[in-house]
């Protein structure tokens, strides 16, 4: 049992350390978001391993909270970065290419309509 | 601390060990992969498998108590939320050009005459701040286009 405990927590701790390395080194904010998500999931897995190895079910409600918190955190930071986009008012498509044809009620031009549908597929 | 004394406990311990190994794999992939999309692939998929295996092992070990439904709830939440967060992170990564395009095998959004290159990373300073500011204002662009047409 001690061997199993040491092995499992060593592997989980290795995963935590590697995701902390990515969290420190990550060149962009999205790398850090991904690393934080993985870190929270590994932490919840470690608590589940603790609950299983000691047959101690008191930490299990914390697991639900941590898993939901990781999801909410990563999604909110991703939406925040999406709001930081320069062209976010135009929903991510380049504003200069749309400058000639972008009519707000533009069903009159078929080229503009076709472009709008393809861009809509992209979003 | 209880000992391993039955076949179910052996299965549970095997599930815990394999799940912990998948979590270690997720960490290794998170460090070694080159860009955001592949790191996210490493950070979500083995992660979900590892958490599912660990929840299975914990449920086998904790059988008889009332928290098994909570473990099942955690597994279901993981299955529901991991694709959503991965989709949002990858969409923002594509729009902010954090994608190594030379490593992509299939790029269904790019190629062709109207290459969708994505936005500049907005936290980095743009090369020409004045032009970037003008391009970020859609009303002025449409007004100029209508005036010329």
XYZ file of N, CA, C and O in Angstrom, chain B residues 5-147:
572
model
N -6.801 -6.041 0.122
C -7.070 -7.404 0.553
C -8.042 -8.154 -0.339
O -8.401 -9.280 -0.017
N -8.474 -7.575 -1.435
C -9.399 -8.319 -2.282
C -9.124 -7.999 -3.747
O -8.269 -7.167 -4.066
N -9.850 -8.667 -4.618
C -9.648 -8.476 -6.061
C -10.094 -7.079 -6.468
O -9.452 -6.419 -7.291
N -11.180 -6.588 -5.853
C -11.675 -5.251 -6.193
C -10.658 -4.176 -5.830
O -10.466 -3.211 -6.574
N -9.974 -4.391 -4.715
C -8.964 -3.407 -4.333
C -7.783 -3.422 -5.299
O -7.201 -2.372 -5.595
N -7.438 -4.594 -5.779
C -6.346 -4.677 -6.760
C -6.727 -3.946 -8.041
O -5.938 -3.178 -8.616
N -7.972 -4.120 -8.479
C -8.436 -3.423 -9.687
C -8.436 -1.909 -9.450
O -8.009 -1.125 -10.311
N -8.872 -1.504 -8.261
C -8.929 -0.075 -7.948
C -7.538 0.535 -7.938
O -7.314 1.627 -8.485
N -6.594 -0.188 -7.352
C -5.225 0.342 -7.286
C -4.610 0.402 -8.676
O -3.889 1.360 -9.014
N -4.933 -0.586 -9.514
C -4.441 -0.537 -10.899
C -5.017 0.665 -11.632
O -4.305 1.364 -12.368
N -6.305 0.947 -11.427
C -6.926 2.122 -12.054
C -6.258 3.405 -11.578
O -5.990 4.318 -12.375
N -5.966 3.479 -10.286
C -5.325 4.685 -9.754
C -3.937 4.884 -10.356
O -3.551 5.995 -10.725
N -3.186 3.786 -10.482
C -1.824 3.909 -11.019
C -1.847 4.327 -12.482
O -1.086 5.215 -12.896
N -2.742 3.725 -13.255
C -2.793 4.079 -14.685
C -3.290 5.510 -14.861
O -2.784 6.265 -15.708
N -4.237 5.919 -14.025
C -4.728 7.294 -14.109
C -3.661 8.305 -13.750
O -3.516 9.342 -14.406
N -2.875 7.995 -12.738
C -1.775 8.895 -12.367
C -0.726 8.946 -13.470
O -0.144 10.005 -13.744
N -0.522 7.806 -14.146
C 0.423 7.812 -15.268
C -0.086 8.682 -16.405
O 0.689 9.401 -17.049
N -1.407 8.668 -16.647
C -1.947 9.543 -17.686
C -1.793 11.011 -17.308
O -1.526 11.858 -18.168
N -1.945 11.328 -16.019
C -1.736 12.717 -15.593
C -0.285 13.141 -15.808
O -0.012 14.261 -16.256
N 0.658 12.233 -15.537
C 2.077 12.529 -15.796
C 2.319 12.729 -17.284
O 3.076 13.620 -17.702
N 1.647 11.921 -18.110
C 1.759 12.066 -19.561
C 1.256 13.432 -20.018
O 1.858 14.063 -20.898
N 0.163 13.888 -19.408
C -0.364 15.211 -19.748
C 0.656 16.297 -19.420
O 0.861 17.224 -20.212
N 1.327 16.158 -18.278
C 2.342 17.157 -17.925
C 3.513 17.153 -18.880
O 4.001 18.202 -19.299
N 3.965 15.958 -19.271
C 5.097 15.859 -20.201
C 4.739 16.473 -21.549
O 5.506 17.253 -22.139
N 3.532 16.160 -22.041
C 3.102 16.739 -23.308
C 2.941 18.239 -23.233
O 3.227 18.954 -24.186
N 2.511 18.713 -22.080
C 2.327 20.154 -21.889
C 3.664 20.878 -21.955
O 3.729 22.019 -22.408
N 4.717 20.229 -21.529
C 6.027 20.891 -21.579
C 6.651 20.757 -22.958
O 7.204 21.704 -23.502
N 6.527 19.599 -23.580
C 7.343 19.333 -24.760
C 6.717 19.729 -26.086
O 7.416 19.809 -27.085
N 5.409 19.971 -26.129
C 4.783 20.225 -27.427
C 4.982 21.667 -27.859
O 5.161 22.556 -27.029
N 4.960 21.942 -29.182
C 5.457 23.239 -29.658
C 4.500 24.418 -29.582
O 4.957 25.520 -29.374
N 3.209 24.237 -29.794
C 2.354 25.425 -29.806
C 1.089 25.181 -28.992
O 0.915 24.122 -28.385
N 0.210 26.178 -28.987
C -0.937 26.155 -28.074
C -1.885 25.015 -28.386
O -2.393 24.351 -27.479
N -2.095 24.746 -29.674
C -3.077 23.721 -30.040
C -2.621 22.339 -29.595
O -3.401 21.563 -29.028
N -1.345 22.017 -29.824
C -0.884 20.684 -29.432
C -0.739 20.580 -27.914
O -0.975 19.516 -27.340
N -0.378 21.683 -27.276
C -0.340 21.656 -25.807
C -1.721 21.442 -25.225
O -1.890 20.744 -24.230
N -2.708 22.032 -25.874
C -4.063 21.847 -25.385
C -4.546 20.425 -25.624
O -5.234 19.853 -24.782
N -4.116 19.855 -26.754
C -4.395 18.439 -27.009
C -3.793 17.562 -25.915
O -4.433 16.648 -25.414
N -2.560 17.878 -25.521
C -1.923 17.091 -24.456
C -2.571 17.374 -23.109
O -2.637 16.493 -22.259
N -3.035 18.602 -22.915
C -3.553 18.957 -21.602
C -4.983 18.566 -21.353
O -5.433 18.603 -20.218
N -5.723 18.199 -22.388
C -7.123 17.848 -22.157
C -7.393 16.361 -22.315
O -8.068 15.775 -21.472
N -6.856 15.741 -23.358
C -7.335 14.373 -23.639
C -6.782 13.318 -22.691
O -7.564 12.554 -22.111
N -5.459 13.216 -22.448
C -5.007 12.225 -21.471
C -5.470 12.566 -20.064
O -5.676 11.684 -19.226
N -5.669 13.874 -19.855
C -6.185 14.351 -18.587
C -7.561 13.772 -18.275
O -7.810 13.273 -17.174
N -8.442 13.814 -19.264
C -9.799 13.297 -19.058
C -9.767 11.800 -18.798
O -10.450 11.301 -17.888
N -8.935 11.079 -19.555
C -8.845 9.625 -19.351
C -8.288 9.325 -17.961
O -8.788 8.442 -17.248
N -7.275 10.090 -17.558
C -6.696 9.871 -16.235
C -7.676 10.149 -15.123
O -7.771 9.382 -14.159
N -8.441 11.244 -15.257
C -9.423 11.563 -14.212
C -10.525 10.520 -14.173
O -10.976 10.122 -13.091
N -10.940 10.030 -15.333
C -11.979 8.989 -15.343
C -11.477 7.722 -14.668
O -12.198 7.101 -13.867
N -10.222 7.339 -14.950
C -9.679 6.134 -14.319
C -9.538 6.327 -12.810
O -9.841 5.417 -12.024
N -9.102 7.509 -12.397
C -8.930 7.745 -10.958
C -10.278 7.773 -10.253
O -10.425 7.261 -9.138
N -11.292 8.349 -10.900
C -12.629 8.339 -10.291
C -13.176 6.918 -10.200
O -13.836 6.555 -9.219
N -12.886 6.107 -11.213
C -13.320 4.706 -11.157
C -12.645 3.971 -9.998
O -13.307 3.249 -9.228
N -11.336 4.181 -9.858
C -10.628 3.535 -8.757
C -11.118 3.995 -7.398
O -11.282 3.185 -6.473
N -11.381 5.305 -7.294
C -11.883 5.821 -6.018
C -13.267 5.281 -5.706
O -13.577 4.971 -4.553
N -14.106 5.167 -6.736
C -15.443 4.635 -6.502
C -15.390 3.172 -6.077
O -16.177 2.732 -5.239
N -14.431 2.417 -6.641
C -14.305 1.015 -6.219
C -13.804 0.945 -4.771
O -14.276 0.140 -3.972
N -12.864 1.825 -4.437
C -12.342 1.801 -3.069
C -13.374 2.292 -2.057
O -13.423 1.809 -0.929
N -14.180 3.284 -2.441
C -15.118 3.884 -1.493
C -16.517 3.288 -1.613
O -17.484 3.964 -1.305
N -16.630 2.067 -2.105
C -17.966 1.501 -2.310
C -18.641 1.290 -0.951
O -18.004 0.970 0.055
N -19.939 1.570 -0.921
C -20.686 1.459 0.332
C -20.977 2.793 0.969
O -21.903 2.903 1.762
N -20.189 3.829 0.623
C -20.488 5.150 1.174
C -21.311 5.943 0.162
O -21.563 5.498 -0.950
N -21.716 7.125 0.573
C -22.682 7.871 -0.239
C -22.016 8.869 -1.182
O -22.699 9.655 -1.805
N -20.691 8.831 -1.297
C -20.031 9.840 -2.110
C -19.746 9.346 -3.525
O -19.136 10.056 -4.313
N -20.192 8.129 -3.843
C -19.923 7.592 -5.177
C -20.657 8.411 -6.231
O -20.154 8.626 -7.331
N -21.835 8.903 -5.878
C -22.565 9.736 -6.832
C -21.828 11.035 -7.090
O -21.852 11.567 -8.189
N -21.149 11.514 -6.073
C -20.362 12.735 -6.290
C -19.173 12.470 -7.212
O -18.836 13.306 -8.058
N -18.546 11.312 -7.062
C -17.451 10.970 -7.976
C -17.960 10.821 -9.405
O -17.317 11.281 -10.362
N -19.128 10.220 -9.542
C -19.743 10.093 -10.871
C -20.061 11.470 -11.440
O -19.883 11.718 -12.642
N -20.475 12.387 -10.572
C -20.778 13.758 -11.000
C -19.517 14.461 -11.483
O -19.540 15.169 -12.502
N -18.407 14.252 -10.776
C -17.144 14.863 -11.196
C -16.722 14.329 -12.558
O -16.292 15.091 -13.445
N -16.878 13.016 -12.765
C -16.511 12.434 -14.061
C -17.397 12.982 -15.176
O -16.915 13.320 -16.267
N -18.699 13.110 -14.900
C -19.606 13.649 -15.918
C -19.294 15.111 -16.225
O -19.313 15.524 -17.390
N -18.980 15.884 -15.205
C -18.601 17.280 -15.419
C -17.330 17.375 -16.253
O -17.208 18.239 -17.128
N -16.388 16.483 -15.981
C -15.148 16.500 -16.750
C -15.416 16.192 -18.215
O -14.898 16.864 -19.107
N -16.271 15.203 -18.460
C -16.592 14.862 -19.843
C -17.350 15.991 -20.525
O -17.232 16.179 -21.735
N -18.152 16.743 -19.770
C -18.922 17.819 -20.394
C -18.090 19.072 -20.604
O -18.235 19.750 -21.619
N -17.242 19.413 -19.652
C -16.595 20.719 -19.697
C -15.271 20.720 -20.433
O -14.860 21.774 -20.922
N -14.585 19.591 -20.522
C -13.285 19.593 -21.203
C -13.397 19.930 -22.691
O -12.604 20.738 -23.178
N -14.370 19.394 -23.452
C -14.456 19.818 -24.862
C -14.814 21.283 -25.022
O -14.317 21.939 -25.934
N -15.650 21.808 -24.131
C -16.069 23.204 -24.261
C -14.892 24.145 -24.041
O -14.619 25.042 -24.845
N -14.156 23.918 -22.959
C -13.027 24.809 -22.684
C -11.927 24.639 -23.733
O -11.300 25.627 -24.143
N -11.712 23.411 -24.212
C -10.701 23.202 -25.250
C -11.106 23.900 -26.541
O -10.277 24.509 -27.219
N -12.380 23.849 -26.878
C -12.855 24.525 -28.090
C -12.659 26.030 -27.987
O -12.187 26.674 -28.939
N -12.985 26.600 -26.840
C -12.862 28.054 -26.708
C -11.407 28.490 -26.739
O -11.057 29.464 -27.415
N -10.556 27.741 -26.058
C -9.133 28.101 -26.047
C -8.532 27.969 -27.438
O -7.780 28.834 -27.900
N -8.913 26.915 -28.174
C -8.331 26.738 -29.507
C -8.866 27.776 -30.484
O -8.136 28.239 -31.364
N -10.121 28.191 -30.322
C -10.661 29.214 -31.213
C -9.934 30.541 -31.017
O -9.527 31.197 -31.983
N -9.727 30.898 -29.754
C -9.010 32.146 -29.485
C -7.555 32.028 -29.951
O -6.972 32.982 -30.471
N -6.966 30.846 -29.795
C -5.576 30.666 -30.230
C -5.468 30.815 -31.741
O -4.515 31.406 -32.254
N -6.451 30.294 -32.483
C -6.406 30.449 -33.944
C -6.586 31.902 -34.339
O -5.914 32.399 -35.240
N -7.461 32.589 -33.664
C -7.693 33.988 -34.034
C -6.532 34.874 -33.662
O -6.359 35.934 -34.241
N -5.747 34.481 -32.692
C -4.634 35.336 -32.298
C -3.314 34.892 -32.892
O -2.265 35.317 -32.451
N -3.349 34.017 -33.878
C -2.147 33.566 -34.600
C -1.145 32.912 -33.671
O 0.059 33.049 -33.856
N -1.622 32.208 -32.669
C -0.713 31.416 -31.853
C -0.616 30.006 -32.393
O -0.442 29.058 -31.652
N -0.758 29.843 -33.709
C -0.749 28.532 -34.339
C 0.478 28.447 -35.233
O 0.742 29.349 -36.014
N 1.228 27.355 -35.079
C 2.357 27.113 -35.985
C 1.803 26.565 -37.288
O 1.502 25.381 -37.395
N 1.670 27.421 -38.300
C 1.031 26.981 -39.537
C 1.900 26.022 -40.341
O 1.396 25.278 -41.178
N 3.201 26.036 -40.106
C 4.042 25.086 -40.821
C 3.910 23.683 -40.256
O 4.319 22.723 -40.898
N 3.326 23.541 -39.076
C 3.135 22.216 -38.499
C 1.740 21.668 -38.744
O 1.471 20.522 -38.407
N 0.846 22.482 -39.312
C -0.516 22.015 -39.538
C -0.561 21.110 -40.763
O 0.016 21.433 -41.800
N -1.258 19.977 -40.628
C -1.454 19.111 -41.791
C -2.693 19.538 -42.563
O -2.696 19.580 -43.779
N -3.758 19.844 -41.852
C -5.009 20.272 -42.474
C -5.403 21.578 -41.819
O -5.470 21.669 -40.600
N -5.630 22.601 -42.646
C -6.115 23.873 -42.132
C -7.364 24.234 -42.928
O -7.287 24.806 -44.002
N -8.513 23.863 -42.398
C -9.745 24.062 -43.164
C -10.196 25.514 -43.171
O -11.062 25.888 -43.939
N -9.614 26.326 -42.310
C -10.005 27.730 -42.286
C -9.087 28.589 -43.138
O -9.410 29.720 -43.426
N -7.928 28.070 -43.536
C -6.981 28.887 -44.269
C -6.822 28.405 -45.698
O -7.530 27.522 -46.171
N -5.845 28.963 -46.401
C -5.609 28.596 -47.775
C -6.556 29.306 -48.716
O -7.546 29.892 -48.308
N -6.244 29.232 -50.006
C -7.112 29.870 -50.977
C -6.825 31.350 -51.106
O -5.864 31.871 -50.543
N -7.656 32.049 -51.882
C -7.399 33.478 -52.104
C -7.627 34.331 -50.869
O -6.863 35.254 -50.603
N -8.690 34.030 -50.113
C -8.937 34.818 -48.900
C -8.427 34.045 -47.696
O -9.159 33.353 -47.006
N -7.124 34.159 -47.477
C -6.504 33.467 -46.344
C -6.899 34.164 -45.061
O -6.676 35.373 -44.911
N -7.486 33.411 -44.149
C -7.873 33.990 -42.865
C -6.686 33.877 -41.932
O -6.395 32.828 -41.404
N -5.982 34.975 -41.758
C -4.748 34.909 -40.993
C -4.975 35.110 -39.516
O -4.082 34.875 -38.717
N -6.120 35.612 -39.135
C -6.363 35.854 -37.725
C -5.917 37.231 -37.317
O -5.331 37.983 -38.090
N -6.198 37.544 -36.083
C -5.906 38.863 -35.550
C -4.472 38.909 -35.047
O -3.865 37.895 -34.774
N -3.973 40.090 -34.921
C -2.696 40.247 -34.236
C -2.891 39.960 -32.755
O -3.962 40.204 -32.206
N -1.878 39.438 -32.085
C -1.977 39.288 -30.635
C -2.129 40.650 -29.978
O -1.263 41.511 -30.111
N -3.226 40.862 -29.300
C -3.553 42.208 -28.850
C -2.768 42.620 -27.620
O -2.713 43.796 -27.307
N -2.146 41.669 -26.941
C -1.347 42.085 -25.797
C 0.063 42.482 -26.230
O 0.774 43.123 -25.472
N 0.458 42.070 -27.424
C 1.730 42.545 -27.959
C 1.505 43.889 -28.645
O 0.423 44.148 -29.164
N 2.516 44.751 -28.633
C 2.331 46.022 -29.318
C 2.279 45.820 -30.826
O 3.112 45.088 -31.377
N 1.336 46.400 -31.533
C 1.263 46.215 -32.984
C 2.370 46.979 -33.685
O 2.988 47.875 -33.112
N 2.637 46.549 -34.922
C 3.741 47.177 -35.649
C 3.423 48.633 -35.961
O 4.265 49.505 -35.853
N 2.193 48.884 -36.364
C 1.791 50.251 -36.648
C 0.542 50.539 -35.835
O -0.558 50.151 -36.229
N 0.673 51.158 -34.682
C -0.482 51.328 -33.805
C -1.576 52.192 -34.413
O -2.765 51.931 -34.189
N -1.213 53.196 -35.214
C -2.236 54.060 -35.792
C -3.094 53.296 -36.791
O -4.330 53.359 -36.753
N -2.455 52.512 -37.658
C -3.217 51.745 -38.646
C -4.043 50.650 -37.969
O -5.179 50.379 -38.377
N -3.493 50.060 -36.923
C -4.247 49.042 -36.192
C -5.477 49.650 -35.533
O -6.555 49.056 -35.519
N -5.343 50.860 -35.036
C -6.490 51.523 -34.421
C -7.554 51.844 -35.468
O -8.745 51.646 -35.243
N -7.121 52.283 -36.656
C -8.092 52.601 -37.712
C -8.794 51.327 -38.177
O -10.014 51.301 -38.364
N -8.039 50.213 -38.291
C -8.659 48.961 -38.730
C -9.567 48.373 -37.673
O -10.464 47.603 -37.975
N -9.358 48.760 -36.424
C -10.226 48.237 -35.378
C -11.529 49.010 -35.282
O -12.402 48.628 -34.510
N -11.678 50.065 -36.039
C -12.926 50.823 -36.018
C -13.721 50.467 -37.261
O -13.388 50.906 -38.358
N -14.771 49.651 -37.145
C -15.479 49.216 -38.348
C -16.354 50.309 -38.965
O -16.623 50.283 -40.154
N -16.775 51.283 -38.187
C -17.692 52.289 -38.714
C -16.997 53.198 -39.720
O -17.554 53.516 -40.773
N -15.753 53.567 -39.433
C -15.040 54.435 -40.347
C -14.738 53.736 -41.675
O -14.858 54.322 -42.743
N -14.391 52.457 -41.594
C -14.099 51.715 -42.810
C -15.311 51.603 -43.725
O -15.241 51.850 -44.920
N -16.461 51.284 -43.156
C -17.666 51.164 -43.974
C -18.101 52.513 -44.513
O -18.581 52.617 -45.629
N -17.919 53.564 -43.723
C -18.305 54.886 -44.195
C -17.474 55.319 -45.385
O -17.989 55.833 -46.384
N -16.157 55.036 -45.335
C -15.295 55.387 -46.449
C -15.647 54.580 -47.687
O -15.688 55.101 -48.802
N -15.961 53.267 -47.487
C -16.304 52.426 -48.623
C -17.603 52.860 -49.286
O -17.717 52.917 -50.510
N -18.588 53.258 -48.485
C -19.845 53.709 -49.048
C -19.685 55.030 -49.783
O -20.321 55.269 -50.814
N -18.816 55.882 -49.262
C -18.598 57.156 -49.910
C -17.936 56.983 -51.268
O -18.307 57.680 -52.234
